[in-house]
């Protein structure tokens, strides 16, 4: 037995946050929304981009993830940073990692999001 991959990452959002999530993850980050299976709760929403699957689930007593985070690989970090900052989402640099350019931002709910580009 061996782990063969990562299927998805789940990030919590507050009740009623789906439209803001769509505006951020699809509208700004360019991910595609995919339908959730009918047998799952109608709340929340799922997105995909490249090999990344991101599930946003409604959490009753929501608190944003300030340390835990998904790190999303992108192909044009500079343009994405400009798009986020223009839309009012501040970005911040962190310690450099060999082979990557990267920065952090927060989604509309305060969840920490890392965006990275391989150099």
Short mmCIF file of N, CA, C and O in Angstrom, two decimals, residues 37-100:
data_model
loop_
_atom_site.label_atom_id
_atom_site.label_comp_id
_atom_site.label_asym_id
_atom_site.label_seq_id
_atom_site.Cartn_x
_atom_site.Cartn_y
_atom_site.Cartn_z
N UNK A 37 -21.18 16.19 -6.12
CA UNK A 37 -22.09 15.05 -6.22
C UNK A 37 -23.42 15.35 -5.52
O UNK A 37 -23.45 15.98 -4.45
N UNK A 38 -24.52 14.92 -6.11
CA UNK A 38 -25.86 15.22 -5.62
C UNK A 38 -26.08 14.76 -4.18
O UNK A 38 -26.83 15.38 -3.43
N UNK A 39 -25.42 13.68 -3.76
CA UNK A 39 -25.65 13.14 -2.41
C UNK A 39 -24.96 13.94 -1.31
O UNK A 39 -25.19 13.71 -0.13
N UNK A 40 -24.14 14.91 -1.67
CA UNK A 40 -23.47 15.75 -0.68
C UNK A 40 -24.31 16.99 -0.38
O UNK A 40 -25.16 17.39 -1.16
N UNK A 41 -24.01 17.59 0.73
CA UNK A 41 -24.70 18.81 1.16
C UNK A 41 -24.74 19.82 0.02
O UNK A 41 -23.75 19.99 -0.69
N UNK A 42 -25.88 20.51 -0.13
CA UNK A 42 -25.95 21.50 -1.20
C UNK A 42 -25.09 22.74 -0.94
O UNK A 42 -24.86 23.53 -1.85
N UNK A 43 -24.62 22.92 0.28
CA UNK A 43 -23.79 24.10 0.57
C UNK A 43 -22.35 23.84 0.18
O UNK A 43 -21.92 22.70 0.00
N UNK A 44 -21.60 24.91 0.03
CA UNK A 44 -20.20 24.80 -0.38
C UNK A 44 -20.09 24.76 -1.89
O UNK A 44 -21.08 24.81 -2.62
N UNK A 45 -18.85 24.71 -2.39
CA UNK A 45 -18.61 24.62 -3.83
C UNK A 45 -17.22 24.04 -4.07
O UNK A 45 -16.36 24.11 -3.21
N UNK A 46 -17.07 23.45 -5.24
CA UNK A 46 -15.81 22.80 -5.61
C UNK A 46 -15.22 23.49 -6.84
O UNK A 46 -15.93 23.92 -7.74
N UNK A 47 -13.87 23.51 -6.87
CA UNK A 47 -13.15 24.12 -7.98
C UNK A 47 -12.01 23.22 -8.42
O UNK A 47 -11.48 22.43 -7.63
N UNK A 48 -11.61 23.38 -9.67
CA UNK A 48 -10.46 22.66 -10.19
C UNK A 48 -9.63 23.62 -11.05
O UNK A 48 -10.16 24.56 -11.63
N UNK A 49 -8.35 23.34 -11.11
CA UNK A 49 -7.43 24.11 -11.95
C UNK A 49 -6.17 23.29 -12.12
O UNK A 49 -5.53 22.95 -11.13
N UNK A 50 -5.84 22.93 -13.36
CA UNK A 50 -4.70 22.03 -13.57
C UNK A 50 -4.95 20.73 -12.86
O UNK A 50 -6.01 20.13 -13.00
N UNK A 51 -4.01 20.29 -12.04
CA UNK A 51 -4.19 19.05 -11.28
C UNK A 51 -4.71 19.30 -9.87
O UNK A 51 -4.76 18.39 -9.06
N UNK A 52 -5.11 20.53 -9.58
CA UNK A 52 -5.55 20.91 -8.24
C UNK A 52 -7.08 20.83 -8.13
O UNK A 52 -7.80 21.37 -8.98
N UNK A 53 -7.55 20.17 -7.09
CA UNK A 53 -8.97 20.15 -6.75
C UNK A 53 -9.14 20.78 -5.38
O UNK A 53 -8.53 20.33 -4.41
N UNK A 54 -9.96 21.82 -5.32
CA UNK A 54 -10.17 22.56 -4.08
C UNK A 54 -11.65 22.50 -3.73
O UNK A 54 -12.50 22.89 -4.54
N UNK A 55 -11.95 21.97 -2.56
CA UNK A 55 -13.33 21.88 -2.09
C UNK A 55 -13.53 22.91 -0.99
O UNK A 55 -12.76 22.96 -0.03
N UNK A 56 -14.54 23.73 -1.12
CA UNK A 56 -14.88 24.72 -0.11
C UNK A 56 -16.13 24.23 0.61
O UNK A 56 -17.18 24.06 -0.02
N UNK A 57 -15.99 23.99 1.90
CA UNK A 57 -17.10 23.46 2.69
C UNK A 57 -17.53 24.44 3.76
O UNK A 57 -16.70 25.09 4.40
N UNK A 58 -18.83 24.55 3.96
CA UNK A 58 -19.38 25.44 4.97
C UNK A 58 -19.14 24.83 6.34
O UNK A 58 -19.45 23.66 6.59
N UNK A 59 -18.57 25.64 7.22
CA UNK A 59 -18.30 25.22 8.60
C UNK A 59 -19.18 26.07 9.52
O UNK A 59 -19.15 27.30 9.46
N UNK A 60 -19.96 25.39 10.37
CA UNK A 60 -20.91 26.06 11.24
C UNK A 60 -20.27 27.15 12.09
O UNK A 60 -20.72 28.28 12.11
N UNK A 61 -19.23 26.82 12.82
CA UNK A 61 -18.53 27.79 13.65
C UNK A 61 -17.24 28.20 12.95
O UNK A 61 -16.14 27.98 13.45
N UNK A 62 -17.38 28.81 11.79
CA UNK A 62 -16.25 29.14 10.94
C UNK A 62 -15.23 30.04 11.62
O UNK A 62 -15.58 31.02 12.28
N UNK A 63 -13.96 29.68 11.45
CA UNK A 63 -12.82 30.53 11.81
C UNK A 63 -11.81 30.37 10.68
O UNK A 63 -11.52 29.25 10.26
N UNK A 64 -11.27 31.46 10.14
CA UNK A 64 -10.35 31.34 9.02
C UNK A 64 -9.06 30.62 9.40
O UNK A 64 -8.59 30.72 10.53
N UNK A 65 -8.51 29.90 8.44
CA UNK A 65 -7.21 29.23 8.62
C UNK A 65 -6.12 30.27 8.42
O UNK A 65 -5.96 30.82 7.34
N UNK A 66 -5.38 30.56 9.47
CA UNK A 66 -4.36 31.60 9.41
C UNK A 66 -2.96 31.03 9.15
O UNK A 66 -2.09 31.73 8.66
N UNK A 67 -2.73 29.77 9.49
CA UNK A 67 -1.43 29.13 9.25
C UNK A 67 -1.57 28.03 8.18
O UNK A 67 -0.86 28.03 7.19
N UNK A 68 -2.49 27.09 8.41
CA UNK A 68 -2.73 26.03 7.42
C UNK A 68 -3.22 26.69 6.14
O UNK A 68 -3.96 27.68 6.18
N UNK A 69 -2.80 26.15 4.98
CA UNK A 69 -3.17 26.79 3.72
C UNK A 69 -2.90 25.88 2.54
O UNK A 69 -2.01 25.04 2.60
N UNK A 70 -3.64 26.07 1.44
CA UNK A 70 -3.25 25.43 0.19
C UNK A 70 -2.19 26.30 -0.48
O UNK A 70 -2.19 27.53 -0.34
N UNK A 71 -1.27 25.67 -1.18
CA UNK A 71 -0.28 26.37 -2.00
C UNK A 71 -0.61 26.02 -3.45
O UNK A 71 -0.50 24.86 -3.85
N UNK A 72 -1.04 27.01 -4.20
CA UNK A 72 -1.49 26.79 -5.57
C UNK A 72 -0.40 27.21 -6.54
O UNK A 72 0.13 28.32 -6.46
N UNK A 73 -0.05 26.32 -7.47
CA UNK A 73 0.93 26.63 -8.50
C UNK A 73 0.26 27.38 -9.64
O UNK A 73 -0.83 26.99 -10.08
N UNK A 74 0.89 28.45 -10.10
CA UNK A 74 0.34 29.25 -11.19
C UNK A 74 1.41 29.44 -12.27
O UNK A 74 2.59 29.19 -12.04
N UNK A 75 0.96 29.90 -13.44
CA UNK A 75 1.91 30.08 -14.54
C UNK A 75 2.30 31.53 -14.78
O UNK A 75 3.17 31.81 -15.60
N UNK A 76 1.65 32.48 -14.09
CA UNK A 76 2.01 33.89 -14.26
C UNK A 76 1.76 34.61 -12.93
O UNK A 76 0.74 35.28 -12.75
N UNK A 77 2.69 34.46 -12.02
CA UNK A 77 2.54 34.99 -10.67
C UNK A 77 2.44 36.52 -10.65
O UNK A 77 1.65 37.08 -9.90
N UNK A 78 3.20 37.19 -11.50
CA UNK A 78 3.20 38.65 -11.52
C UNK A 78 1.83 39.19 -11.91
O UNK A 78 1.29 40.08 -11.25
N UNK A 79 1.24 38.66 -12.96
CA UNK A 79 -0.09 39.12 -13.39
C UNK A 79 -1.15 38.80 -12.34
O UNK A 79 -2.04 39.62 -12.09
N UNK A 80 -1.05 37.64 -11.72
CA UNK A 80 -2.02 37.27 -10.70
C UNK A 80 -1.92 38.21 -9.50
O UNK A 80 -2.93 38.64 -8.94
N UNK A 81 -0.71 38.54 -9.13
CA UNK A 81 -0.53 39.47 -8.00
C UNK A 81 -1.17 40.82 -8.32
O UNK A 81 -1.88 41.39 -7.48
N UNK A 82 -0.96 41.33 -9.52
CA UNK A 82 -1.58 42.60 -9.92
C UNK A 82 -3.10 42.51 -9.88
O UNK A 82 -3.77 43.43 -9.39
N UNK A 83 -3.65 41.41 -10.37
CA UNK A 83 -5.10 41.23 -10.40
C UNK A 83 -5.66 41.20 -8.98
O UNK A 83 -6.68 41.83 -8.68
N UNK A 84 -5.00 40.47 -8.08
CA UNK A 84 -5.47 40.40 -6.69
C UNK A 84 -5.40 41.76 -6.01
O UNK A 84 -6.36 42.17 -5.35
N UNK A 85 -4.28 42.44 -6.15
CA UNK A 85 -4.13 43.74 -5.48
C UNK A 85 -5.10 44.77 -6.04
O UNK A 85 -5.68 45.55 -5.28
N UNK A 86 -5.34 44.76 -7.34
CA UNK A 86 -6.32 45.66 -7.95
C UNK A 86 -7.72 45.40 -7.39
O UNK A 86 -8.51 46.32 -7.21
N UNK A 87 -8.01 44.13 -7.10
CA UNK A 87 -9.33 43.74 -6.57
C UNK A 87 -9.42 43.96 -5.06
O UNK A 87 -10.45 43.65 -4.45
N UNK A 88 -8.34 44.44 -4.43
CA UNK A 88 -8.38 44.74 -3.01
C UNK A 88 -7.91 43.62 -2.10
O UNK A 88 -8.15 43.66 -0.89
N UNK A 89 -7.22 42.63 -2.65
CA UNK A 89 -6.68 41.53 -1.85
C UNK A 89 -5.18 41.75 -1.68
O UNK A 89 -4.40 41.50 -2.61
N UNK A 90 -4.74 42.23 -0.52
CA UNK A 90 -3.32 42.48 -0.30
C UNK A 90 -2.50 41.19 -0.44
O UNK A 90 -2.99 40.10 -0.14
N UNK A 91 -1.27 41.35 -0.89
CA UNK A 91 -0.34 40.23 -0.99
C UNK A 91 0.87 40.53 -0.14
O UNK A 91 1.18 41.68 0.12
N UNK A 92 1.56 39.47 0.28
CA UNK A 92 2.79 39.68 1.05
C UNK A 92 3.79 38.59 0.72
O UNK A 92 3.45 37.43 0.56
N UNK A 93 5.04 39.01 0.63
CA UNK A 93 6.12 38.07 0.39
C UNK A 93 6.48 37.38 1.69
O UNK A 93 6.15 37.86 2.78
N UNK A 94 7.17 36.27 1.58
CA UNK A 94 7.62 35.52 2.74
C UNK A 94 9.04 35.04 2.42
O UNK A 94 9.61 35.40 1.39
N UNK A 95 9.59 34.24 3.27
CA UNK A 95 10.92 33.68 3.06
C UNK A 95 10.98 33.02 1.68
O UNK A 95 10.07 32.28 1.30
N UNK A 96 12.05 33.28 0.94
CA UNK A 96 12.17 32.69 -0.39
C UNK A 96 12.46 31.20 -0.29
O UNK A 96 13.04 30.72 0.69
N UNK A 97 12.04 30.49 -1.30
CA UNK A 97 12.29 29.05 -1.43
C UNK A 97 12.97 28.84 -2.77
O UNK A 97 12.48 29.32 -3.80
N UNK A 98 14.10 28.13 -2.78
CA UNK A 98 14.82 27.89 -4.02
C UNK A 98 13.90 27.27 -5.07
O UNK A 98 13.15 26.34 -4.78
N UNK A 99 13.96 27.83 -6.27
CA UNK A 99 13.21 27.29 -7.39
C UNK A 99 11.80 27.83 -7.55
O UNK A 99 11.09 27.44 -8.48
N UNK A 100 11.37 28.72 -6.64
CA UNK A 100 10.00 29.25 -6.70
C UNK A 100 9.97 30.74 -6.44
O UNK A 100 10.73 31.26 -5.64
#
